[in-house]
Amino acid sequence: MEGIPLPPKHTGELLKDVVAQARALPNEGAVADYIPALAKVDPNYLGLAVVELDGQVHTAGDAHVPFSIQSISKVFGLTLAMERMGDSLWERVRMEPSGQAFNSIMQLEWEHGIPRNPFINAGAIVVADTLVCRYSASRTAFTQFVQSLAQNESIQVNEQVWDSEREHGARNAALAYLMKSFGNIKASVEHVLDHYFYQCSLDMSCVDLARALGFLANRGVQPGTDEVVCDPRSTHRINAMMSTSGMYDQSGEFAFSVGLPAKGGVGGGLVAVVPDYGVICAWSPRLNPYGNSHRGMFMVRTLAEELGLSVYS
Amino acid sequence: MEGIPLPPKHTGELLKDVVAQARALPNEGAVADYIPALAKVDPNYLGLAVVELDGQVHTAGDAHVPFSIQSISKVFGLTLAMERMGDSLWERVRMEPSGQAFNSIMQLEWEHGIPRNPFINAGAIVVADTLVCRYSASRTAFTQFVQSLAQNESIQVNEQVWDSEREHGARNAALAYLMKSFGNIKASVEHVLDHYFYQCSLDMSCVDLARALGFLANRGVQPGTDEVVCDPRSTHRINAMMSTSGMYDQSGEFAFSVGLPAKGGVGGGLVAVVPDYGVICAWSPRLNPYGNSHRGMFMVRTLAEELGLSVYS
Amino acid sequence: MEGIPLPPKHTGELLKDVVAQARALPNEGAVADYIPALAKVDPNYLGLAVVELDGQVHTAGDAHVPFSIQSISKVFGLTLAMERMGDSLWERVRMEPSGQAFNSIMQLEWEHGIPRNPFINAGAIVVADTLVCRYSASRTAFTQFVQSLAQNESIQVNEQVWDSEREHGARNAALAYLMKSFGNIKASVEHVLDHYFYQCSLDMSCVDLARALGFLANRGVQPGTDEVVCDPRSTHRINAMMSTSGMYDQSGEFAFSVGLPAKGGVGGGLVAVVPDYGVICAWSPRLNPYGNSHRGMFMVRTLAEELGLSVYS
Amino acid sequence: MEGIPLPPKHTGELLKDVVAQARALPNEGAVADYIPALAKVDPNYLGLAVVELDGQVHTAGDAHVPFSIQSISKVFGLTLAMERMGDSLWERVRMEPSGQAFNSIMQLEWEHGIPRNPFINAGAIVVADTLVCRYSASRTAFTQFVQSLAQNESIQVNEQVWDSEREHGARNAALAYLMKSFGNIKASVEHVLDHYFYQCSLDMSCVDLARALGFLANRGVQPGTDEVVCDPRSTHRINAMMSTSGMYDQSGEFAFSVGLPAKGGVGGGLVAVVPDYGVICAWSPRLNPYGNSHRGMFMVRTLAEELGLSVYS
């Protein structure tokens, strides 16, 4: 970067332009259909938001419509767990890219039940286990944490999605039981999965998400409230893991073509952290074969290029 | 980063201090012994160099002693190949972290002979194949490229290491023949390996390496000579791949704890790129279980922390 | 075989001799300890029985002491399922050796939830699923089937072992949920595992087991009762699968050194079918690294050599 | 078996009938095309031979036409190596089914360069290495051994196939170099592969093959010549390994549906040993997805059923 990025006054114009370009793209990919509740979402939603550290909010398209955050919830869960567990967390989950599809069970067997990182499902389930063990009411604690970060008390779980997740959660149950067999799940698998599916089923808008993750761009201090969410070392570590592992088995390509810490979810959301500047959140439900939002990738890449945001220079 | 890092005047002092701390560490790890020529290196060498974009050179310890660059050569090979091949290179090698040991052959079979990235051995062998096919004298071209970048015409191959690599190269031959069986090696395997082992066997010092890779911190323009080595998009991409995959199966941990694009070699060298600032090179022959320099990791991490160099905040 | 094996009159003497030799072996291996209830078994038990097609019973050592049949139950389950399902069973489980440890989950992922054969855990769980779906009271049906084959109504489940299996069944749950995610488990996983753990927890003696499996040596007709248990094609197929896959990842070695259709269990039991002659059952709780009875292997091998029983010459 | 199989006088008629049935099957599968020389074979060849221990020869179709024996050569190589190496052979190759495609390189990496059995390519290459190390002229020794067994001095290598094998042998070279990297190839890889490709390139007819392997049905004594080829323990072991691993990753299905020790080759040949009776050889060049002869499987299965030849009862 040529020093701190100074986005042009017309950032809002740029967002509208990027959304229009995305809308004109051919319809590639399909809405996640592994659970019926997600498959019903209108594939044409398109939202984009940028929340800067100084509080400026830029939006375009459906940036205020809540959607299922799915795997983006892993960032919130990890933040909570890092604060509660300290470095002992890293005995139970590593920080290496997986080089595998996001829900691969093979690697977990090779590596004796220790997941590669907190952003693959197995890793997030271990993180959920630590929350279940540390909080008497982990779901409530999780929701309050996210509401507080997003400064929006109306954020809540989508019960229909939550039910659907539980009903179609066999593969995640397989991952959890495999880790249990290696001693790396402490609470009951049912309880842990209940929490995990719950946190995936929160509904949030692009603006909610971009605002909620501001602390990652601001060395742990939440912009707006000045609350200390975590120490700077933790935001560094979370950003680093998002950079190497946040986009499933497309993380390398995302670094190569965009160059920002990011996390995608199968609900079509995609958040990207720009250190010392702010947070971007894009949303479009159609997914590419890696499980990332097809148009979300396009929007974040275009924005990053236009504004010169990559961390890799 | 709080804006562009402004290293204190006493960077030289800091390097000496870091080398002293590294020297006091317990003797962990062992010199690479898979080829006899490397196993003979004195394990007590310890060098550290920083070359800034404005030409300042800071050194400590054995920063001027040439050593076997080994896998660091992959960065030079990749740069040459990206210039020669353009985007067609990415049909033959991907840009994803491998999640595997650096010379794993399993993943290559799964993924039909397309290596995960140019920094694992298989990927670098594909890159070598492109060089062998594009240059009538690829070894000479390679050496001249490196000499020119380092502004040091005395850089040359260590014949003893080269011979030893060829003699003990069965595993790399297995990788190359497997890719050949999938059609992803075009020249003869013998020829390609000959080039690959050659480039690994160049001897360079910490100062040579830090100077040679200056263009990666400077958007493709070589500091000192102002030569355009490649375009800024290429340096972005190389830095991104070094960030996600440069340190073998410890790349995630390196991002987590250091946060710089980097590449290690089993000769004990470790280079790290600091965009818009310069390049660090550390050298210590004892390796950790991942094949990275034990004390080299320590020196680069300490320096990055002291100077606030991480790209992730 | 030199024609039909004609065991010498003194088969009973031979058994006693073999047991004595086995008792004199050094104490190798350890009792299965993955569930506490099994770990408590006295490791010094040693039993051997041969039941011939004409009804002659030869025994030595603890041949009348009931023990946990564990994986030997897979043979009974498979027989029942083959009768109920016909060839449709082979769409849900294959008949190939696995080349993997008996509870490997990797292969199941590769092969999309279709287990390699009915004698690895995953395959036996699919078989259990078919029984649960076909019988209103599958556990009762299973017990009655086994009691009837063994002509012993006192055979029953060991409740302590059954509870222990359920409590420590995380790995089998992982296998079952993974297959469920591929659509290859139809009933609820809880129900299927409940049946599976139940059948593994039956207690039977060497004599019970050797008598119960007589139909496999007699083209489907149970010696003694003349009941048609299944058709000759089915016994051929079961014997074939026991020959290629019955002894976990030591099946090849067992064929190589013994040459009989066989099945081992982690309770230390080992049954071997001798077509047109009878059934051997050995029992000794200490297991080798493959999960087979150390002394059980010795006893069956010695007996097969002495009596010239191998099917391979 | 109902005692020793007593084939009806009209075995010759039966063979002609089976060949006619095979000819009427739809054209499934394709001739091996991984080497050009094999791809040129007329796919309509169809041969069947039975050579009984008493010297009777029954044939139908193209039973006297020589074809490329390919992997059937592994049986001859193994027999020679077992005689030369004794039990030390089993430190370098195991006797377990692989549960993998015949040329999988993954398993070899997992298992540190020790192949699962002598009938997958890696195992046969280790066997070839032992022959190259033990004989000053291993190719000549091999040919003489086969000629002597088949009582046919006109058997020789097909030079065109041999050349083609060498030219397209990249995958086997990958296997060999990987084993070399683990120390499990002693001679030069080039030399070993040269021998291996040579033995695969011998041309023999169905009658040649069925006659040559007679010793396997006769406890090591070659019918006709009464030469002791190996001891009975060796024929037992070879038959056992053919039963569990001889038909690539279809060995379990072959045992299940046929029940004879057998070995297939990608030239379309298939030999099956009937202990105490004789040897069957079928040939048809079209292969199924496992690399076994589609019509060859049909012919051997039909013959085994008609004559009641299975070893599993």
PDB file of N, CA and C in Angstrom, chain D residues 170-226:
ATOM      1  N   ALA D 170       6.384 -43.968 -17.253  1.00  0.00           N
ATOM      2  CA  ALA D 170       6.625 -42.918 -16.245  1.00  0.00           C
ATOM      3  C   ALA D 170       6.026 -43.272 -14.884  1.00  0.00           C
ATOM      4  N   ARG D 171       4.835 -43.865 -14.882  1.00  0.00           N
ATOM      5  CA  ARG D 171       4.219 -44.142 -13.593  1.00  0.00           C
ATOM      6  C   ARG D 171       4.970 -45.244 -12.831  1.00  0.00           C
ATOM      7  N   ASN D 172       5.398 -46.260 -13.558  1.00  0.00           N
ATOM      8  CA  ASN D 172       6.197 -47.282 -12.890  1.00  0.00           C
ATOM      9  C   ASN D 172       7.534 -46.724 -12.430  1.00  0.00           C
ATOM     10  N   ALA D 173       8.084 -45.798 -13.196  1.00  0.00           N
ATOM     11  CA  ALA D 173       9.324 -45.149 -12.757  1.00  0.00           C
ATOM     12  C   ALA D 173       9.078 -44.366 -11.472  1.00  0.00           C
ATOM     13  N   ALA D 174       7.923 -43.729 -11.381  1.00  0.00           N
ATOM     14  CA  ALA D 174       7.595 -42.994 -10.142  1.00  0.00           C
ATOM     15  C   ALA D 174       7.549 -43.942  -8.950  1.00  0.00           C
ATOM     16  N   LEU D 175       6.899 -45.100  -9.134  1.00  0.00           N
ATOM     17  CA  LEU D 175       6.847 -46.097  -8.058  1.00  0.00           C
ATOM     18  C   LEU D 175       8.248 -46.550  -7.667  1.00  0.00           C
ATOM     19  N   ALA D 176       9.049 -46.844  -8.677  1.00  0.00           N
ATOM     20  CA  ALA D 176      10.397 -47.362  -8.411  1.00  0.00           C
ATOM     21  C   ALA D 176      11.260 -46.319  -7.705  1.00  0.00           C
ATOM     22  N   TYR D 177      11.209 -45.075  -8.173  1.00  0.00           N
ATOM     23  CA  TYR D 177      12.025 -44.047  -7.519  1.00  0.00           C
ATOM     24  C   TYR D 177      11.538 -43.775  -6.097  1.00  0.00           C
ATOM     25  N   LEU D 178      10.239 -43.853  -5.885  1.00  0.00           N
ATOM     26  CA  LEU D 178       9.740 -43.652  -4.525  1.00  0.00           C
ATOM     27  C   LEU D 178      10.274 -44.754  -3.600  1.00  0.00           C
ATOM     28  N   MET D 179      10.232 -45.993  -4.082  1.00  0.00           N
ATOM     29  CA  MET D 179      10.775 -47.086  -3.264  1.00  0.00           C
ATOM     30  C   MET D 179      12.280 -46.926  -3.087  1.00  0.00           C
ATOM     31  N   LYS D 180      12.961 -46.492  -4.124  1.00  0.00           N
ATOM     32  CA  LYS D 180      14.402 -46.220  -4.015  1.00  0.00           C
ATOM     33  C   LYS D 180      14.657 -45.197  -2.909  1.00  0.00           C
ATOM     34  N   SER D 181      13.798 -44.174  -2.841  1.00  0.00           N
ATOM     35  CA  SER D 181      14.003 -43.138  -1.824  1.00  0.00           C
ATOM     36  C   SER D 181      13.826 -43.703  -0.415  1.00  0.00           C
ATOM     37  N   PHE D 182      13.081 -44.808  -0.290  1.00  0.00           N
ATOM     38  CA  PHE D 182      12.934 -45.471   1.001  1.00  0.00           C
ATOM     39  C   PHE D 182      13.966 -46.595   1.174  1.00  0.00           C
ATOM     40  N   GLY D 183      14.853 -46.763   0.225  1.00  0.00           N
ATOM     41  CA  GLY D 183      15.886 -47.794   0.342  1.00  0.00           C
ATOM     42  C   GLY D 183      15.421 -49.181  -0.056  1.00  0.00           C
ATOM     43  N   ASN D 184      14.274 -49.290  -0.697  1.00  0.00           N
ATOM     44  CA  ASN D 184      13.736 -50.620  -1.011  1.00  0.00           C
ATOM     45  C   ASN D 184      13.956 -51.044  -2.472  1.00  0.00           C
ATOM     46  N   ILE D 185      14.807 -50.326  -3.175  1.00  0.00           N
ATOM     47  CA  ILE D 185      15.311 -50.795  -4.483  1.00  0.00           C
ATOM     48  C   ILE D 185      16.828 -50.745  -4.370  1.00  0.00           C
ATOM     49  N   LYS D 186      17.477 -51.865  -4.669  1.00  0.00           N
ATOM     50  CA  LYS D 186      18.925 -51.937  -4.454  1.00  0.00           C
ATOM     51  C   LYS D 186      19.713 -51.660  -5.732  1.00  0.00           C
ATOM     52  N   ALA D 187      19.246 -52.199  -6.855  1.00  0.00           N
ATOM     53  CA  ALA D 187      19.937 -51.962  -8.128  1.00  0.00           C
ATOM     54  C   ALA D 187      19.534 -50.587  -8.670  1.00  0.00           C
ATOM     55  N   SER D 188      20.057 -50.237  -9.849  1.00  0.00           N
ATOM     56  CA  SER D 188      19.655 -48.950 -10.422  1.00  0.00           C
ATOM     57  C   SER D 188      18.220 -49.069 -10.926  1.00  0.00           C
ATOM     58  N   VAL D 189      17.464 -48.001 -10.759  1.00  0.00           N
ATOM     59  CA  VAL D 189      16.067 -48.011 -11.194  1.00  0.00           C
ATOM     60  C   VAL D 189      15.964 -48.351 -12.678  1.00  0.00           C
ATOM     61  N   GLU D 190      16.862 -47.814 -13.478  1.00  0.00           N
ATOM     62  CA  GLU D 190      16.820 -48.067 -14.918  1.00  0.00           C
ATOM     63  C   GLU D 190      16.918 -49.567 -15.196  1.00  0.00           C
ATOM     64  N   HIS D 191      17.863 -50.199 -14.518  1.00  0.00           N
ATOM     65  CA  HIS D 191      18.108 -51.616 -14.724  1.00  0.00           C
ATOM     66  C   HIS D 191      16.888 -52.439 -14.290  1.00  0.00           C
ATOM     67  N   VAL D 192      16.341 -52.099 -13.148  1.00  0.00           N
ATOM     68  CA  VAL D 192      15.190 -52.840 -12.614  1.00  0.00           C
ATOM     69  C   VAL D 192      13.982 -52.693 -13.536  1.00  0.00           C
ATOM     70  N   LEU D 193      13.725 -51.464 -13.971  1.00  0.00           N
ATOM     71  CA  LEU D 193      12.568 -51.261 -14.847  1.00  0.00           C
ATOM     72  C   LEU D 193      12.774 -51.979 -16.179  1.00  0.00           C
ATOM     73  N   ASP D 194      14.004 -51.978 -16.630  1.00  0.00           N
ATOM     74  CA  ASP D 194      14.284 -52.669 -17.879  1.00  0.00           C
ATOM     75  C   ASP D 194      13.882 -54.144 -17.779  1.00  0.00           C
ATOM     76  N   HIS D 195      14.269 -54.770 -16.672  1.00  0.00           N
ATOM     77  CA  HIS D 195      13.873 -56.165 -16.458  1.00  0.00           C
ATOM     78  C   HIS D 195      12.364 -56.283 -16.331  1.00  0.00           C
ATOM     79  N   TYR D 196      11.774 -55.401 -15.539  1.00  0.00           N
ATOM     80  CA  TYR D 196      10.334 -55.479 -15.284  1.00  0.00           C
ATOM     81  C   TYR D 196       9.533 -55.346 -16.582  1.00  0.00           C
ATOM     82  N   PHE D 197       9.889 -54.358 -17.382  1.00  0.00           N
ATOM     83  CA  PHE D 197       9.168 -54.177 -18.652  1.00  0.00           C
ATOM     84  C   PHE D 197       9.395 -55.367 -19.582  1.00  0.00           C
ATOM     85  N   TYR D 198      10.600 -55.921 -19.498  1.00  0.00           N
ATOM     86  CA  TYR D 198      10.910 -57.088 -20.332  1.00  0.00           C
ATOM     87  C   TYR D 198       9.975 -58.258 -20.001  1.00  0.00           C
ATOM     88  N   GLN D 199       9.890 -58.584 -18.725  1.00  0.00           N
ATOM     89  CA  GLN D 199       9.100 -59.767 -18.364  1.00  0.00           C
ATOM     90  C   GLN D 199       7.620 -59.575 -18.683  1.00  0.00           C
ATOM     91  N   CYS D 200       7.145 -58.329 -18.565  1.00  0.00           N
ATOM     92  CA  CYS D 200       5.748 -58.043 -18.936  1.00  0.00           C
ATOM     93  C   CYS D 200       5.509 -58.215 -20.433  1.00  0.00           C
ATOM     94  N   SER D 201       6.575 -58.136 -21.207  1.00  0.00           N
ATOM     95  CA  SER D 201       6.437 -58.095 -22.658  1.00  0.00           C
ATOM     96  C   SER D 201       6.602 -59.455 -23.319  1.00  0.00           C
ATOM     97  N   LEU D 202       6.695 -60.510 -22.524  1.00  0.00           N
ATOM     98  CA  LEU D 202       6.729 -61.839 -23.128  1.00  0.00           C
ATOM     99  C   LEU D 202       5.377 -62.131 -23.781  1.00  0.00           C
ATOM    100  N   ASP D 203       5.427 -62.851 -24.889  1.00  0.00           N
ATOM    101  CA  ASP D 203       4.207 -63.326 -25.543  1.00  0.00           C
ATOM    102  C   ASP D 203       4.031 -64.820 -25.264  1.00  0.00           C
ATOM    103  N   MET D 204       2.857 -65.196 -24.797  1.00  0.00           N
ATOM    104  CA  MET D 204       2.549 -66.613 -24.566  1.00  0.00           C
ATOM    105  C   MET D 204       1.081 -66.849 -24.935  1.00  0.00           C
ATOM    106  N   SER D 205       0.781 -68.092 -25.237  1.00  0.00           N
ATOM    107  CA  SER D 205      -0.604 -68.458 -25.556  1.00  0.00           C
ATOM    108  C   SER D 205      -1.314 -68.967 -24.299  1.00  0.00           C
ATOM    109  N   CYS D 206      -2.615 -69.125 -24.378  1.00  0.00           N
ATOM    110  CA  CYS D 206      -3.368 -69.713 -23.267  1.00  0.00           C
ATOM    111  C   CYS D 206      -2.799 -71.080 -22.881  1.00  0.00           C
ATOM    112  N   VAL D 207      -2.493 -71.892 -23.882  1.00  0.00           N
ATOM    113  CA  VAL D 207      -1.957 -73.225 -23.592  1.00  0.00           C
ATOM    114  C   VAL D 207      -0.601 -73.121 -22.895  1.00  0.00           C
ATOM    115  N   ASP D 208       0.262 -72.217 -23.416  1.00  0.00           N
ATOM    116  CA  ASP D 208       1.556 -72.007 -22.765  1.00  0.00           C
ATOM    117  C   ASP D 208       1.384 -71.675 -21.290  1.00  0.00           C
ATOM    118  N   LEU D 209       0.509 -70.727 -21.009  1.00  0.00           N
ATOM    119  CA  LEU D 209       0.357 -70.255 -19.626  1.00  0.00           C
ATOM    120  C   LEU D 209      -0.236 -71.333 -18.725  1.00  0.00           C
ATOM    121  N   ALA D 210      -1.276 -72.003 -19.219  1.00  0.00           N
ATOM    122  CA  ALA D 210      -1.917 -73.032 -18.388  1.00  0.00           C
ATOM    123  C   ALA D 210      -0.935 -74.165 -18.103  1.00  0.00           C
ATOM    124  N   ARG D 211      -0.113 -74.478 -19.092  1.00  0.00           N
ATOM    125  CA  ARG D 211       0.874 -75.550 -18.859  1.00  0.00           C
ATOM    126  C   ARG D 211       1.971 -75.082 -17.912  1.00  0.00           C
ATOM    127  N   ALA D 212       2.430 -73.847 -18.129  1.00  0.00           N
ATOM    128  CA  ALA D 212       3.572 -73.342 -17.351  1.00  0.00           C
ATOM    129  C   ALA D 212       3.269 -73.280 -15.858  1.00  0.00           C
ATOM    130  N   LEU D 213       2.023 -73.016 -15.503  1.00  0.00           N
ATOM    131  CA  LEU D 213       1.701 -72.836 -14.087  1.00  0.00           C
ATOM    132  C   LEU D 213       1.173 -74.099 -13.415  1.00  0.00           C
ATOM    133  N   GLY D 214       1.306 -75.215 -14.089  1.00  0.00           N
ATOM    134  CA  GLY D 214       0.819 -76.476 -13.523  1.00  0.00           C
ATOM    135  C   GLY D 214       1.351 -76.784 -12.138  1.00  0.00           C
ATOM    136  N   PHE D 215       2.592 -76.410 -11.858  1.00  0.00           N
ATOM    137  CA  PHE D 215       3.182 -76.727 -10.540  1.00  0.00           C
ATOM    138  C   PHE D 215       2.386 -76.115  -9.389  1.00  0.00           C
ATOM    139  N   LEU D 216       1.670 -75.015  -9.668  1.00  0.00           N
ATOM    140  CA  LEU D 216       0.898 -74.381  -8.588  1.00  0.00           C
ATOM    141  C   LEU D 216      -0.301 -75.237  -8.171  1.00  0.00           C
ATOM    142  N   ALA D 217      -0.775 -76.082  -9.095  1.00  0.00           N
ATOM    143  CA  ALA D 217      -1.892 -76.979  -8.774  1.00  0.00           C
ATOM    144  C   ALA D 217      -1.398 -78.322  -8.270  1.00  0.00           C
ATOM    145  N   ASN D 218      -0.081 -78.466  -8.241  1.00  0.00           N
ATOM    146  CA  ASN D 218       0.497 -79.798  -7.984  1.00  0.00           C
ATOM    147  C   ASN D 218       1.579 -79.770  -6.910  1.00  0.00           C
ATOM    148  N   ARG D 219       1.407 -78.890  -5.940  1.00  0.00           N
ATOM    149  CA  ARG D 219       2.322 -78.810  -4.783  1.00  0.00           C
ATOM    150  C   ARG D 219       3.780 -78.656  -5.192  1.00  0.00           C
ATOM    151  N   GLY D 220       4.014 -77.903  -6.272  1.00  0.00           N
ATOM    152  CA  GLY D 220       5.385 -77.541  -6.611  1.00  0.00           C
ATOM    153  C   GLY D 220       6.052 -78.403  -7.649  1.00  0.00           C
ATOM    154  N   VAL D 221       5.452 -79.540  -7.974  1.00  0.00           N
ATOM    155  CA  VAL D 221       6.052 -80.428  -8.981  1.00  0.00           C
ATOM    156  C   VAL D 221       5.406 -80.150 -10.344  1.00  0.00           C
ATOM    157  N   GLN D 222       6.232 -79.888 -11.356  1.00  0.00           N
ATOM    158  CA  GLN D 222       5.683 -79.567 -12.662  1.00  0.00           C
ATOM    159  C   GLN D 222       5.163 -80.848 -13.347  1.00  0.00           C
ATOM    160  N   PRO D 223       3.856 -80.889 -13.651  1.00  0.00           N
ATOM    161  CA  PRO D 223       3.316 -82.050 -14.352  1.00  0.00           C
ATOM    162  C   PRO D 223       4.017 -82.223 -15.706  1.00  0.00           C
ATOM    163  N   GLY D 224       4.185 -83.454 -16.104  1.00  0.00           N
ATOM    164  CA  GLY D 224       4.829 -83.679 -17.408  1.00  0.00           C
ATOM    165  C   GLY D 224       6.314 -83.883 -17.256  1.00  0.00           C
ATOM    166  N   THR D 225       6.985 -82.934 -16.598  1.00  0.00           N
ATOM    167  CA  THR D 225       8.436 -83.069 -16.447  1.00  0.00           C
ATOM    168  C   THR D 225       8.818 -83.606 -15.078  1.00  0.00           C
ATOM    169  N   ASP D 226       7.887 -83.516 -14.115  1.00  0.00           N
ATOM    170  CA  ASP D 226       8.171 -83.921 -12.731  1.00  0.00           C
ATOM    171  C   ASP D 226       9.295 -83.127 -12.085  1.00  0.00           C
TER     172      ASP D 226
END
